[in-house]
PDB file of C-alpha atoms and ligand atoms in Angstrom:
ATOM      1  CA  UNK B   1      50.247  29.100 165.370  1.00 47.00           C
ATOM      2  CA  UNK B   2      50.425  25.417 166.039  1.00 46.00           C
ATOM      3  CA  UNK B   3      52.872  24.452 168.740  1.00 49.00           C
ATOM      4  CA  UNK B   4      55.407  21.873 167.573  1.00 48.00           C
ATOM      5  CA  UNK B   5      55.529  19.133 170.178  1.00 50.00           C
ATOM      6  CA  UNK B   6      59.164  19.011 171.235  1.00 64.00           C
ATOM      7  CA  UNK B   7      58.332  16.908 174.269  1.00 88.00           C
ATOM      8  CA  UNK B   8      58.724  17.627 177.923  1.00 94.00           C
ATOM      9  CA  UNK B   9      61.744  18.777 179.868  1.00 95.00           C
ATOM     10  CA  UNK B  10      60.213  17.666 183.159  1.00 95.00           C
ATOM     11  CA  UNK B  11      57.412  15.207 183.826  1.00 96.00           C
ATOM     12  CA  UNK B  12      56.089  14.625 187.323  1.00 97.00           C
ATOM     13  CA  UNK B  13      53.469  11.968 187.965  1.00 97.00           C
ATOM     14  CA  UNK B  14      51.525  11.294 191.147  1.00 98.00           C
ATOM     15  CA  UNK B  15      54.285  12.647 193.357  1.00 98.00           C
ATOM     16  CA  UNK B  16      53.911  12.280 197.113  1.00 98.00           C
ATOM     17  CA  UNK B  17      56.434  13.962 199.419  1.00 97.00           C
ATOM     18  CA  UNK B  18      56.153  14.361 203.156  1.00 97.00           C
ATOM     19  CA  UNK B  19      58.147  14.835 206.330  1.00 97.00           C
ATOM     20  CA  UNK B  20      57.065  12.751 209.304  1.00 94.00           C
ATOM     21  CA  UNK B  21      53.311  13.080 209.558  1.00 94.00           C
ATOM     22  CA  UNK B  22      53.195  16.119 207.289  1.00 97.00           C
ATOM     23  CA  UNK B  23      52.259  15.507 203.647  1.00 97.00           C
ATOM     24  CA  UNK B  24      53.577  18.398 201.566  1.00 98.00           C
ATOM     25  CA  UNK B  25      52.989  17.180 198.004  1.00 98.00           C
ATOM     26  CA  UNK B  26      49.943  14.979 197.611  1.00 98.00           C
ATOM     27  CA  UNK B  27      49.733  13.092 194.295  1.00 98.00           C
ATOM     28  CA  UNK B  28      51.051  16.041 192.325  1.00 98.00           C
ATOM     29  CA  UNK B  29      51.431  15.853 188.522  1.00 98.00           C
ATOM     30  CA  UNK B  30      53.093  18.476 186.332  1.00 98.00           C
ATOM     31  CA  UNK B  31      54.602  18.706 182.837  1.00 97.00           C
ATOM     32  CA  UNK B  32      57.137  21.368 181.884  1.00 97.00           C
ATOM     33  CA  UNK B  33      57.583  21.785 178.138  1.00 97.00           C
ATOM     34  CA  UNK B  34      61.004  22.045 176.553  1.00 95.00           C
ATOM     35  CA  UNK B  35      62.002  25.661 176.006  1.00 96.00           C
ATOM     36  CA  UNK B  36      59.249  27.233 178.070  1.00 97.00           C
ATOM     37  CA  UNK B  37      59.413  29.516 181.084  1.00 97.00           C
ATOM     38  CA  UNK B  38      57.080  28.011 183.653  1.00 98.00           C
ATOM     39  CA  UNK B  39      56.168  30.099 186.680  1.00 97.00           C
ATOM     40  CA  UNK B  40      55.140  28.337 189.880  1.00 97.00           C
ATOM     41  CA  UNK B  41      52.985  30.127 192.446  1.00 96.00           C
ATOM     42  CA  UNK B  42      51.640  28.829 195.733  1.00 95.00           C
ATOM     43  CA  UNK B  43      51.103  29.773 199.349  1.00 92.00           C
ATOM     44  CA  UNK B  44      54.158  30.347 201.514  1.00 92.00           C
ATOM     45  CA  UNK B  45      55.013  26.975 203.032  1.00 94.00           C
ATOM     46  CA  UNK B  46      52.881  25.258 200.390  1.00 95.00           C
ATOM     47  CA  UNK B  47      55.718  23.155 198.997  1.00 97.00           C
ATOM     48  CA  UNK B  48      57.170  25.054 196.026  1.00 96.00           C
ATOM     49  CA  UNK B  49      60.772  24.739 197.159  1.00 95.00           C
ATOM     50  CA  UNK B  50      60.171  21.137 198.200  1.00 96.00           C
ATOM     51  CA  UNK B  51      58.845  20.371 194.706  1.00 97.00           C
ATOM     52  CA  UNK B  52      61.911  21.935 193.117  1.00 95.00           C
ATOM     53  CA  UNK B  53      64.288  20.097 195.443  1.00 92.00           C
ATOM     54  CA  UNK B  54      62.510  16.805 194.826  1.00 94.00           C
ATOM     55  CA  UNK B  55      62.703  17.217 191.041  1.00 93.00           C
ATOM     56  CA  UNK B  56      66.458  17.724 191.247  1.00 89.00           C
ATOM     57  CA  UNK B  57      66.873  14.697 193.487  1.00 89.00           C
ATOM     58  CA  UNK B  58      67.715  16.442 196.768  1.00 89.00           C
ATOM     59  CA  UNK B  59      64.613  15.160 198.570  1.00 93.00           C
ATOM     60  CA  UNK B  60      63.596  11.515 198.115  1.00 93.00           C
ATOM     61  CA  UNK B  61      59.943  11.164 197.108  1.00 95.00           C
ATOM     62  CA  UNK B  62      57.581   8.929 199.093  1.00 95.00           C
ATOM     63  CA  UNK B  63      56.067   7.733 195.824  1.00 95.00           C
ATOM     64  CA  UNK B  64      55.479   8.855 192.259  1.00 96.00           C
ATOM     65  CA  UNK B  65      57.615   9.332 189.169  1.00 95.00           C
ATOM     66  CA  UNK B  66      59.867  12.137 187.975  1.00 94.00           C
ATOM     67  CA  UNK B  67      61.574  12.390 184.603  1.00 92.00           C
ATOM     68  CA  UNK B  68      64.005  15.114 183.611  1.00 91.00           C
ATOM     69  CA  UNK B  69      64.872  15.246 179.907  1.00 89.00           C
ATOM     70  CA  UNK B  70      63.438  11.755 179.574  1.00 87.00           C
ATOM     71  CA  UNK B  71      65.506  10.243 182.402  1.00 86.00           C
ATOM     72  CA  UNK B  72      64.070   9.019 185.673  1.00 88.00           C
ATOM     73  CA  UNK B  73      65.173  10.828 188.823  1.00 82.00           C
ATOM     74  CA  UNK B  74      65.306   9.481 192.336  1.00 66.00           C
ATOM     75  CA  UNK B  75      65.131   5.716 192.070  1.00 55.00           C
ATOM     76  CA  UNK B  76      67.819   5.257 189.443  1.00 49.00           C
ATOM     77  CA  UNK B  77      70.812   5.553 191.720  1.00 52.00           C
ATOM     78  CA  UNK B  78      73.281   8.327 192.300  1.00 54.00           C
ATOM     79  CA  UNK B  79      75.189   7.973 189.074  1.00 51.00           C
ATOM     80  CA  UNK B  80      72.234   8.815 186.854  1.00 55.00           C
ATOM     81  CA  UNK B  81      71.247  11.671 189.138  1.00 58.00           C
ATOM     82  CA  UNK B  82      74.798  12.980 189.056  1.00 56.00           C
ATOM     83  CA  UNK B  83      75.240  12.839 185.313  1.00 59.00           C
ATOM     84  CA  UNK B  84      71.883  14.540 184.864  1.00 60.00           C
ATOM     85  CA  UNK B  85      73.058  17.223 187.260  1.00 60.00           C
ATOM     86  CA  UNK B  86      75.291  18.735 184.628  1.00 60.00           C
ATOM     87  CA  UNK B  87      72.189  19.360 182.527  1.00 81.00           C
ATOM     88  CA  UNK B  88      70.577  21.769 184.934  1.00 88.00           C
ATOM     89  CA  UNK B  89      71.513  24.831 186.895  1.00 90.00           C
ATOM     90  CA  UNK B  90      69.964  25.991 190.119  1.00 90.00           C
ATOM     91  CA  UNK B  91      69.410  29.340 191.784  1.00 90.00           C
ATOM     92  CA  UNK B  92      68.309  28.452 195.296  1.00 86.00           C
ATOM     93  CA  UNK B  93      65.934  30.614 197.341  1.00 78.00           C
ATOM     94  CA  UNK B  94      68.554  31.041 200.032  1.00 74.00           C
ATOM     95  CA  UNK B  95      70.760  31.586 197.024  1.00 64.00           C
ATOM     96  CA  UNK B  96      73.917  31.788 198.975  1.00 74.00           C
ATOM     97  CA  UNK B  97      77.150  32.250 197.160  1.00 91.00           C
ATOM     98  CA  UNK B  98      80.203  30.944 198.981  1.00 93.00           C
ATOM     99  CA  UNK B  99      81.319  33.978 200.971  1.00 93.00           C
ATOM    100  CA  UNK B 100      84.964  32.950 201.111  1.00 96.00           C
ATOM    101  CA  UNK B 101      85.211  32.691 197.310  1.00 96.00           C
ATOM    102  CA  UNK B 102      85.345  35.526 194.789  1.00 97.00           C
ATOM    103  CA  UNK B 103      82.577  35.931 192.227  1.00 97.00           C
ATOM    104  CA  UNK B 104      84.797  34.267 189.623  1.00 97.00           C
ATOM    105  CA  UNK B 105      85.565  31.322 191.919  1.00 97.00           C
ATOM    106  CA  UNK B 106      81.859  30.976 192.721  1.00 96.00           C
ATOM    107  CA  UNK B 107      80.998  30.729 189.028  1.00 96.00           C
ATOM    108  CA  UNK B 108      83.818  28.240 188.517  1.00 96.00           C
ATOM    109  CA  UNK B 109      82.715  26.074 191.425  1.00 93.00           C
ATOM    110  CA  UNK B 110      80.381  23.782 189.407  1.00 89.00           C
ATOM    111  CA  UNK B 111      83.072  23.482 186.722  1.00 91.00           C
ATOM    112  CA  UNK B 112      85.636  22.368 189.288  1.00 90.00           C
ATOM    113  CA  UNK B 113      83.173  19.886 190.790  1.00 86.00           C
ATOM    114  CA  UNK B 114      82.126  18.295 187.500  1.00 84.00           C
ATOM    115  CA  UNK B 115      84.897  18.736 184.940  1.00 85.00           C
ATOM    116  CA  UNK B 116      88.644  18.781 184.604  1.00 90.00           C
ATOM    117  CA  UNK B 117      89.582  22.044 182.873  1.00 90.00           C
ATOM    118  CA  UNK B 118      92.641  24.238 182.759  1.00 94.00           C
ATOM    119  CA  UNK B 119      92.565  27.414 184.852  1.00 94.00           C
ATOM    120  CA  UNK B 120      92.744  29.613 181.751  1.00 95.00           C
ATOM    121  CA  UNK B 121      89.727  27.892 180.193  1.00 94.00           C
ATOM    122  CA  UNK B 122      87.802  28.228 183.455  1.00 94.00           C
ATOM    123  CA  UNK B 123      88.683  31.944 183.548  1.00 95.00           C
ATOM    124  CA  UNK B 124      87.395  32.354 180.016  1.00 95.00           C
ATOM    125  CA  UNK B 125      84.156  30.584 180.880  1.00 95.00           C
ATOM    126  CA  UNK B 126      83.669  32.725 183.998  1.00 96.00           C
ATOM    127  CA  UNK B 127      84.188  35.918 182.003  1.00 96.00           C
ATOM    128  CA  UNK B 128      81.716  34.743 179.363  1.00 95.00           C
ATOM    129  CA  UNK B 129      79.084  33.908 182.008  1.00 94.00           C
ATOM    130  CA  UNK B 130      79.590  37.272 183.716  1.00 95.00           C
ATOM    131  CA  UNK B 131      78.986  38.993 180.394  1.00 93.00           C
ATOM    132  CA  UNK B 132      75.928  36.826 179.773  1.00 90.00           C
ATOM    133  CA  UNK B 133      74.297  38.119 182.972  1.00 91.00           C
ATOM    134  CA  UNK B 134      75.302  41.724 182.342  1.00 91.00           C
ATOM    135  CA  UNK B 135      78.278  42.035 184.721  1.00 93.00           C
ATOM    136  CA  UNK B 136      81.763  43.344 184.000  1.00 95.00           C
ATOM    137  CA  UNK B 137      84.859  41.115 184.054  1.00 95.00           C
ATOM    138  CA  UNK B 138      86.180  43.191 187.027  1.00 96.00           C
ATOM    139  CA  UNK B 139      83.158  42.128 189.066  1.00 96.00           C
ATOM    140  CA  UNK B 140      84.710  38.665 189.035  1.00 97.00           C
ATOM    141  CA  UNK B 141      87.300  39.792 191.604  1.00 97.00           C
ATOM    142  CA  UNK B 142      84.703  40.933 194.153  1.00 97.00           C
ATOM    143  CA  UNK B 143      83.571  38.941 197.161  1.00 97.00           C
ATOM    144  CA  UNK B 144      79.844  38.261 197.784  1.00 95.00           C
ATOM    145  CA  UNK B 145      79.686  40.824 200.633  1.00 94.00           C
ATOM    146  CA  UNK B 146      80.798  43.505 198.143  1.00 96.00           C
ATOM    147  CA  UNK B 147      77.786  42.939 195.852  1.00 93.00           C
ATOM    148  CA  UNK B 148      74.353  44.541 195.779  1.00 90.00           C
ATOM    149  CA  UNK B 149      71.283  42.291 195.979  1.00 87.00           C
ATOM    150  CA  UNK B 150      70.683  42.517 192.241  1.00 87.00           C
ATOM    151  CA  UNK B 151      74.324  41.704 191.477  1.00 91.00           C
ATOM    152  CA  UNK B 152      74.163  38.732 193.839  1.00 92.00           C
ATOM    153  CA  UNK B 153      71.191  37.336 191.914  1.00 90.00           C
ATOM    154  CA  UNK B 154      73.046  37.815 188.651  1.00 92.00           C
ATOM    155  CA  UNK B 155      76.148  36.054 189.962  1.00 94.00           C
ATOM    156  CA  UNK B 156      73.973  33.197 191.244  1.00 93.00           C
ATOM    157  CA  UNK B 157      72.434  32.985 187.780  1.00 92.00           C
ATOM    158  CA  UNK B 158      75.886  33.019 186.158  1.00 94.00           C
ATOM    159  CA  UNK B 159      76.869  30.138 188.429  1.00 94.00           C
ATOM    160  CA  UNK B 160      73.659  28.289 187.500  1.00 92.00           C
ATOM    161  CA  UNK B 161      74.649  28.707 183.830  1.00 92.00           C
ATOM    162  CA  UNK B 162      78.241  27.568 184.342  1.00 92.00           C
ATOM    163  CA  UNK B 163      77.754  24.054 182.965  1.00 90.00           C
ATOM    164  CA  UNK B 164      75.648  25.189 179.984  1.00 90.00           C
ATOM    165  CA  UNK B 165      72.492  23.608 181.365  1.00 92.00           C
ATOM    166  CA  UNK B 166      69.374  22.919 179.329  1.00 93.00           C
ATOM    167  CA  UNK B 167      67.129  23.589 182.328  1.00 95.00           C
ATOM    168  CA  UNK B 168      67.476  26.224 185.019  1.00 95.00           C
ATOM    169  CA  UNK B 169      65.577  26.180 188.301  1.00 95.00           C
ATOM    170  CA  UNK B 170      65.061  29.591 189.843  1.00 94.00           C
ATOM    171  CA  UNK B 171      63.550  29.904 193.323  1.00 93.00           C
ATOM    172  CA  UNK B 172      62.251  33.459 193.742  1.00 91.00           C
ATOM    173  CA  UNK B 173      65.009  35.063 191.672  1.00 90.00           C
ATOM    174  CA  UNK B 174      63.596  38.596 191.905  1.00 89.00           C
ATOM    175  CA  UNK B 175      62.621  38.673 195.586  1.00 86.00           C
ATOM    176  CA  UNK B 176      64.279  41.553 197.359  1.00 83.00           C
ATOM    177  CA  UNK B 177      65.019  43.471 194.170  1.00 85.00           C
ATOM    178  CA  UNK B 178      63.557  46.892 193.400  1.00 87.00           C
ATOM    179  CA  UNK B 179      60.983  46.855 190.561  1.00 88.00           C
ATOM    180  CA  UNK B 180      63.458  48.149 187.977  1.00 89.00           C
ATOM    181  CA  UNK B 181      66.171  45.628 188.896  1.00 86.00           C
ATOM    182  CA  UNK B 182      63.497  42.917 188.953  1.00 90.00           C
ATOM    183  CA  UNK B 183      62.268  43.765 185.477  1.00 91.00           C
ATOM    184  CA  UNK B 184      65.870  43.896 184.222  1.00 90.00           C
ATOM    185  CA  UNK B 185      66.349  40.418 185.658  1.00 90.00           C
ATOM    186  CA  UNK B 186      63.126  39.255 183.975  1.00 93.00           C
ATOM    187  CA  UNK B 187      64.355  40.596 180.640  1.00 93.00           C
ATOM    188  CA  UNK B 188      67.635  38.752 181.167  1.00 91.00           C
ATOM    189  CA  UNK B 189      65.821  35.452 181.787  1.00 93.00           C
ATOM    190  CA  UNK B 190      63.726  35.979 178.661  1.00 94.00           C
ATOM    191  CA  UNK B 191      66.823  36.719 176.562  1.00 93.00           C
ATOM    192  CA  UNK B 192      68.605  33.625 177.856  1.00 92.00           C
ATOM    193  CA  UNK B 193      65.546  31.505 177.092  1.00 94.00           C
ATOM    194  CA  UNK B 194      65.479  32.831 173.541  1.00 94.00           C
ATOM    195  CA  UNK B 195      69.197  32.734 172.795  1.00 92.00           C
ATOM    196  CA  UNK B 196      70.112  29.504 174.611  1.00 91.00           C
ATOM    197  CA  UNK B 197      66.783  27.698 174.202  1.00 92.00           C
ATOM    198  CA  UNK B 198      66.684  27.210 177.974  1.00 95.00           C
ATOM    199  CA  UNK B 199      63.790  25.649 179.822  1.00 96.00           C
ATOM    200  CA  UNK B 200      63.124  27.721 182.929  1.00 96.00           C
ATOM    201  CA  UNK B 201      61.320  26.514 186.048  1.00 97.00           C
ATOM    202  CA  UNK B 202      60.743  29.584 188.159  1.00 96.00           C
ATOM    203  CA  UNK B 203      59.146  29.884 191.579  1.00 95.00           C
ATOM    204  CA  UNK B 204      57.965  33.449 192.055  1.00 92.00           C
ATOM    205  CA  UNK B 205      55.485  35.626 193.921  1.00 87.00           C
ATOM    206  CA  UNK B 206      56.202  38.489 191.573  1.00 88.00           C
ATOM    207  CA  UNK B 207      53.016  39.210 189.617  1.00 88.00           C
ATOM    208  CA  UNK B 208      54.897  41.399 187.171  1.00 87.00           C
ATOM    209  CA  UNK B 209      57.313  38.524 186.414  1.00 89.00           C
ATOM    210  CA  UNK B 210      54.425  36.140 185.918  1.00 92.00           C
ATOM    211  CA  UNK B 211      52.854  38.528 183.442  1.00 90.00           C
ATOM    212  CA  UNK B 212      55.992  39.557 181.633  1.00 89.00           C
ATOM    213  CA  UNK B 213      58.118  36.439 181.235  1.00 93.00           C
ATOM    214  CA  UNK B 214      56.218  33.242 181.948  1.00 96.00           C
ATOM    215  CA  UNK B 215      54.812  31.263 179.037  1.00 96.00           C
ATOM    216  CA  UNK B 216      52.655  29.352 181.484  1.00 97.00           C
ATOM    217  CA  UNK B 217      51.935  29.590 185.177  1.00 97.00           C
ATOM    218  CA  UNK B 218      51.187  26.670 187.504  1.00 98.00           C
ATOM    219  CA  UNK B 219      49.425  27.112 190.840  1.00 97.00           C
ATOM    220  CA  UNK B 220      50.239  24.800 193.746  1.00 97.00           C
ATOM    221  CA  UNK B 221      47.572  24.388 196.430  1.00 97.00           C
ATOM    222  CA  UNK B 222      46.693  21.519 198.767  1.00 96.00           C
ATOM    223  CA  UNK B 223      49.794  19.690 197.589  1.00 97.00           C
ATOM    224  CA  UNK B 224      48.663  19.583 193.965  1.00 97.00           C
ATOM    225  CA  UNK B 225      48.820  21.640 190.787  1.00 98.00           C
ATOM    226  CA  UNK B 226      45.290  23.051 190.767  1.00 97.00           C
ATOM    227  CA  UNK B 227      45.598  25.244 187.670  1.00 97.00           C
ATOM    228  CA  UNK B 228      48.106  25.585 184.841  1.00 97.00           C
ATOM    229  CA  UNK B 229      48.134  27.662 181.674  1.00 97.00           C
ATOM    230  CA  UNK B 230      49.036  31.065 180.263  1.00 96.00           C
ATOM    231  CA  UNK B 231      48.386  33.979 182.654  1.00 94.00           C
ATOM    232  CA  UNK B 232      45.048  35.010 181.059  1.00 94.00           C
ATOM    233  CA  UNK B 233      43.770  31.472 181.645  1.00 95.00           C
ATOM    234  CA  UNK B 234      44.881  31.478 185.267  1.00 95.00           C
ATOM    235  CA  UNK B 235      43.069  34.732 185.837  1.00 94.00           C
ATOM    236  CA  UNK B 236      39.887  32.921 184.782  1.00 94.00           C
ATOM    237  CA  UNK B 237      40.434  29.997 187.152  1.00 95.00           C
ATOM    238  CA  UNK B 238      37.556  29.221 189.501  1.00 94.00           C
ATOM    239  CA  UNK B 239      39.788  27.552 192.106  1.00 95.00           C
ATOM    240  CA  UNK B 240      39.275  29.451 195.396  1.00 95.00           C
ATOM    241  CA  UNK B 241      42.980  29.786 196.240  1.00 95.00           C
ATOM    242  CA  UNK B 242      43.902  30.858 192.693  1.00 95.00           C
ATOM    243  CA  UNK B 243      41.094  33.413 192.699  1.00 94.00           C
ATOM    244  CA  UNK B 244      42.165  34.754 196.059  1.00 93.00           C
ATOM    245  CA  UNK B 245      45.803  34.970 194.889  1.00 93.00           C
ATOM    246  CA  UNK B 246      45.208  36.812 191.621  1.00 91.00           C
ATOM    247  CA  UNK B 247      42.103  38.752 192.545  1.00 89.00           C
ATOM    248  CA  UNK B 248      42.886  39.532 196.191  1.00 82.00           C
ATOM    249  CA  UNK B 249      43.517  43.041 197.530  1.00 73.00           C
ATOM    250  CA  UNK B 250      47.263  43.138 196.887  1.00 70.00           C
ATOM    251  CA  UNK B 251      47.011  42.036 193.277  1.00 69.00           C
ATOM    252  CA  UNK B 252      44.103  44.454 192.713  1.00 64.00           C
ATOM    253  CA  UNK B 253      46.521  47.247 193.506  1.00 61.00           C
ATOM    254  CA  UNK B 254      48.423  46.326 190.366  1.00 58.00           C
ATOM    255  CA  UNK B 255      45.355  46.567 188.121  1.00 57.00           C
ATOM    256  CA  UNK B 256      44.470  49.904 186.549  1.00 56.00           C
ATOM    257  CA  UNK B 257      41.774  51.624 188.606  1.00 51.00           C
ATOM    258  CA  UNK B 258      38.444  52.249 186.934  1.00 47.00           C
ATOM    259  CA  UNK B 259      37.308  55.804 187.482  1.00 45.00           C
TER     260      UNK B 259
HETATM  261  N1  LIG E   1      63.898  19.298 204.991  1.00 91.13           N
HETATM  262  C1  LIG E   1      62.683  19.468 205.545  1.00 91.13           C
HETATM  263  N2  LIG E   1      62.334  18.790 206.652  1.00 91.13           N
HETATM  264  C2  LIG E   1      61.108  18.949 207.203  1.00 91.13           C
HETATM  265  N3  LIG E   1      60.163  19.750 206.720  1.00 91.13           N
HETATM  266  C3  LIG E   1      60.457  20.463 205.611  1.00 91.13           C
HETATM  267  C4  LIG E   1      61.720  20.359 204.963  1.00 91.13           C
HETATM  268  N4  LIG E   1      61.737  21.174 203.878  1.00 91.13           N
HETATM  269  C5  LIG E   1      60.525  21.755 203.860  1.00 91.13           C
HETATM  270  N5  LIG E   1      59.761  21.339 204.884  1.00 91.13           N
HETATM  271  C6  LIG E   1      58.362  21.737 205.149  1.00 91.13           C
HETATM  272  O1  LIG E   1      57.628  21.579 203.948  1.00 91.13           O
HETATM  273  C7  LIG E   1      56.662  22.633 203.821  1.00 91.13           C
HETATM  274  C8  LIG E   1      56.841  23.306 202.469  1.00 91.13           C
HETATM  275  O2  LIG E   1      58.026  24.064 202.480  1.00 91.13           O
HETATM  276  P1  LIG E   1      58.586  24.841 201.197  1.00 91.13           P
HETATM  277  O3  LIG E   1      59.894  25.388 201.560  1.00 91.13           O
HETATM  278  O4  LIG E   1      58.496  23.964 200.018  1.00 91.13           O
HETATM  279  O5  LIG E   1      57.504  26.023 201.044  1.00 91.13           O
HETATM  280  P2  LIG E   1      57.439  27.108 199.886  1.00 91.13           P
HETATM  281  O6  LIG E   1      56.173  26.889 199.121  1.00 91.13           O
HETATM  282  O7  LIG E   1      58.698  27.130 199.118  1.00 91.13           O
HETATM  283  O8  LIG E   1      57.275  28.453 200.753  1.00 91.13           O
HETATM  284  P3  LIG E   1      57.914  29.929 200.535  1.00 91.13           P
HETATM  285  O9  LIG E   1      57.044  30.617 199.516  1.00 91.13           O
HETATM  286  O10 LIG E   1      57.764  30.546 201.891  1.00 91.13           O
HETATM  287  O11 LIG E   1      59.319  29.781 200.099  1.00 91.13           O
HETATM  288  C9  LIG E   1      56.853  23.540 205.025  1.00 91.13           C
HETATM  289  O12 LIG E   1      55.896  23.195 205.985  1.00 91.13           O
HETATM  290  C10 LIG E   1      58.253  23.209 205.508  1.00 91.13           C
HETATM  291  O13 LIG E   1      58.381  23.391 206.887  1.00 91.13           O
HETATM  292 MG1  LIG E   2      60.274  28.400 198.948  1.00 91.13          MG
END
């Protein structure tokens, strides 16, 4: 089937990001297509979270260009960055919810920050988002310490969806979940992509997630994207780090054993 070119949700060109003498991203380029789930893999400390934070304007790039939904990020001043902010939702790696706020108040936080809405409308939105991520309305009254790990991830996702974003950034959304909860979460992401037409940018080390939900997978090594494509293509990559990642001992354990 021929893919209709709907354009790119995110375009990164020649991006350089560093801290002091350390160069983390070194002339990195990456395109994320509208409506796709892109998985990002890379060594721990390799710069995945830095890339995500730079795309959303939290870290200023040394050089290079970033466009989100056709609008430049970074050099265009705070107002553009801010108005674009409503178009994406974020689930951070240290995905902390505010511990002093209930689940419902956490989900409503981005609404309060960005919009002026009545309390009853905000309550309706929170209930709808809870349902969207498979939680009950009563869960809205709980505090973050009263949630399981899987519930916490779901609440963080509900908060990321609060402003009806077109793009969601997920930094290791299934880490720390048991395999069943993780695959439930994967299925949820896939459903949201299909029903809401979301573009999903997902950092993950979870090989099952990469296989099950990602349309394409990008590999970050040496500060660059060294391979990108559907999983079967990545498995064929000759790049030494990509080979070691997908064909190393730990990933072998996931392959069926030949007898
Ligand atoms: N604000 C910062 N100031 C200085 N150095 C930073 C900052 N943020 C990240 N770094 C450094 O940038 C490098 C990349 O970090 P990053 O968090 O992007 O790694 P990662 O690929 O997400 O790793 P992991 O898989 O462990 O989450 C690390 O060496 C880190 O110490
Ligand atoms: Mg990280």
